[in-house]
PDB file of C-alpha atoms in Angstrom:
ATOM      1  CA  MET A 384      10.975  12.268  -0.845  1.00  0.00           C
ATOM      2  CA  THR A 385      10.044   8.613  -0.544  1.00  0.00           C
ATOM      3  CA  ASP A 386      12.724   6.010  -1.050  1.00  0.00           C
ATOM      4  CA  ASP A 387      12.362   2.260  -1.493  1.00  0.00           C
ATOM      5  CA  ASN A 388      13.243   1.520   2.134  1.00  0.00           C
ATOM      6  CA  SER A 389      10.587   3.868   3.482  1.00  0.00           C
ATOM      7  CA  LEU A 390       8.037   2.298   1.131  1.00  0.00           C
ATOM      8  CA  PHE A 391       8.951  -1.177   2.382  1.00  0.00           C
ATOM      9  CA  SER A 392       8.710   0.054   5.971  1.00  0.00           C
ATOM     10  CA  ARG A 393       5.252   1.497   5.321  1.00  0.00           C
ATOM     11  CA  ILE A 394       4.154  -1.741   3.640  1.00  0.00           C
ATOM     12  CA  ASP A 395       5.353  -3.689   6.696  1.00  0.00           C
ATOM     13  CA  GLU A 396       3.388  -1.336   8.989  1.00  0.00           C
ATOM     14  CA  LEU A 397       0.223  -1.744   6.934  1.00  0.00           C
ATOM     15  CA  VAL A 398       0.524  -5.533   6.867  1.00  0.00           C
ATOM     16  CA  ALA A 399       1.082  -5.578  10.641  1.00  0.00           C
ATOM     17  CA  GLU A 400      -2.009  -3.405  11.114  1.00  0.00           C
ATOM     18  CA  GLU A 401      -3.999  -5.765   8.902  1.00  0.00           C
ATOM     19  CA  HIS A 402      -2.953  -8.745  11.038  1.00  0.00           C
ATOM     20  CA  GLU A 403      -3.777  -6.856  14.241  1.00  0.00           C
ATOM     21  CA  LEU A 404      -7.165  -5.880  12.855  1.00  0.00           C
ATOM     22  CA  ARG A 405      -7.994  -9.472  11.954  1.00  0.00           C
ATOM     23  CA  THR A 406      -6.910 -10.620  15.426  1.00  0.00           C
ATOM     24  CA  LYS A 407      -9.131  -7.997  17.080  1.00  0.00           C
ATOM     25  CA  HIS A 408     -12.045  -9.022  14.891  1.00  0.00           C
ATOM     26  CA  ALA A 409     -11.537 -12.713  15.695  1.00  0.00           C
ATOM     27  CA  GLY A 410     -11.457 -11.799  19.391  1.00  0.00           C
ATOM     28  CA  GLY A 411     -14.705  -9.853  19.128  1.00  0.00           C
ATOM     29  CA  LYS A 412     -13.049  -6.503  19.852  1.00  0.00           C
ATOM     30  CA  ILE A 413     -14.305  -4.873  16.643  1.00  0.00           C
ATOM     31  CA  ASN A 414     -17.384  -5.469  14.536  1.00  0.00           C
ATOM     32  CA  ASP A 415     -17.637  -6.618  10.928  1.00  0.00           C
ATOM     33  CA  ALA A 416     -18.377  -3.173   9.502  1.00  0.00           C
ATOM     34  CA  ASP A 417     -15.386  -1.554  11.222  1.00  0.00           C
ATOM     35  CA  GLU A 418     -13.100  -4.388  10.162  1.00  0.00           C
ATOM     36  CA  HIS A 419     -14.235  -4.256   6.539  1.00  0.00           C
ATOM     37  CA  ALA A 420     -13.952  -0.476   6.309  1.00  0.00           C
ATOM     38  CA  ARG A 421     -10.436  -0.393   7.722  1.00  0.00           C
ATOM     39  CA  LEU A 422      -9.323  -3.429   5.693  1.00  0.00           C
ATOM     40  CA  ARG A 423     -10.497  -1.693   2.526  1.00  0.00           C
ATOM     41  CA  ALA A 424      -8.526   1.439   3.424  1.00  0.00           C
ATOM     42  CA  LEU A 425      -5.446  -0.682   4.150  1.00  0.00           C
ATOM     43  CA  GLU A 426      -5.775  -2.489   0.822  1.00  0.00           C
ATOM     44  CA  VAL A 427      -5.957   0.787  -1.068  1.00  0.00           C
ATOM     45  CA  GLU A 428      -2.916   2.236   0.699  1.00  0.00           C
ATOM     46  CA  LEU A 429      -0.968  -0.996   0.148  1.00  0.00           C
ATOM     47  CA  ASP A 430      -1.839  -0.878  -3.564  1.00  0.00           C
ATOM     48  CA  GLN A 431      -0.639   2.725  -3.726  1.00  0.00           C
ATOM     49  CA  CYS A 432       2.648   1.822  -2.015  1.00  0.00           C
ATOM     50  CA  TRP A 433       3.274  -1.117  -4.344  1.00  0.00           C
ATOM     51  CA  ASP A 434       2.401   1.033  -7.366  1.00  0.00           C
ATOM     52  CA  LEU A 435       4.868   3.718  -6.317  1.00  0.00           C
ATOM     53  CA  LEU A 436       7.551   1.091  -5.729  1.00  0.00           C
ATOM     54  CA  ARG A 437       6.949  -0.344  -9.217  1.00  0.00           C
ATOM     55  CA  GLN A 438       7.163   3.152 -10.721  1.00  0.00           C
ATOM     56  CA  ARG A 439      10.466   3.772  -8.928  1.00  0.00           C
ATOM     57  CA  ARG A 440      11.902   0.458 -10.142  1.00  0.00           C
ATOM     58  CA  ALA A 441      10.813   1.128 -13.732  1.00  0.00           C
ATOM     59  CA  LYS A 442      12.359   4.590 -13.702  1.00  0.00           C
ATOM     60  CA  ARG A 443      15.601   3.183 -12.296  1.00  0.00           C
ATOM     61  CA  GLU A 444      15.633   0.408 -14.916  1.00  0.00           C
ATOM     62  CA  PHE A 445      15.302   2.919 -17.743  1.00  0.00           C
ATOM     63  CA  GLY A 446      17.925   5.337 -16.401  1.00  0.00           C
ATOM     64  CA  GLU A 447      15.477   7.864 -15.013  1.00  0.00           C
ATOM     65  CA  ASN A 448      15.463   9.360 -11.540  1.00  0.00           C
ATOM     66  CA  PRO A 449      13.318   7.137  -9.271  1.00  0.00           C
ATOM     67  CA  ASP A 450      12.661  10.140  -7.033  1.00  0.00           C
ATOM     68  CA  SER A 451      10.559  11.638  -9.822  1.00  0.00           C
ATOM     69  CA  ALA A 452       7.930   8.890  -9.350  1.00  0.00           C
ATOM     70  CA  GLN A 453       4.721  10.241  -7.875  1.00  0.00           C
ATOM     71  CA  PRO A 454       2.017   8.499  -5.848  1.00  0.00           C
ATOM     72  CA  ARG A 455      -1.125   7.942  -7.870  1.00  0.00           C
ATOM     73  CA  SER A 456      -4.641   8.472  -6.583  1.00  0.00           C
ATOM     74  CA  ALA A 457      -6.613   5.620  -5.066  1.00  0.00           C
ATOM     75  CA  ASP A 458      -9.039   5.805  -8.007  1.00  0.00           C
ATOM     76  CA  THR A 459      -6.209   5.392 -10.501  1.00  0.00           C
ATOM     77  CA  VAL A 460      -4.493   2.555  -8.664  1.00  0.00           C
ATOM     78  CA  GLU A 461      -7.701   0.693  -7.886  1.00  0.00           C
ATOM     79  CA  GLY A 462      -8.942   1.158 -11.459  1.00  0.00           C
ATOM     80  CA  TYR A 463      -6.152  -0.988 -12.914  1.00  0.00           C
ATOM     81  CA  LEU A 464      -8.068  -4.210 -12.404  1.00  0.00           C
ATOM     82  CA  ASN A 465     -11.464  -2.957 -13.481  1.00  0.00           C
TER      83      ASN A 465
END
């Protein structure tokens, strides 16, 4: 089961990793391709976390069990804007 606090913790971890990645790239410790690939993966996982959090909030707002919210695939979450 994923609760809101664990989602926020995971989001914080992903954001921290993103900052660390950008710092390493700026310092020449990783190349452009590696940075871009990992940043893309981080963005997708962040989108999935935020989506699940929104689902949980919506379920709670409408009197449903937030624990019944399920993570959606990367294709589904990333397809929202396309």
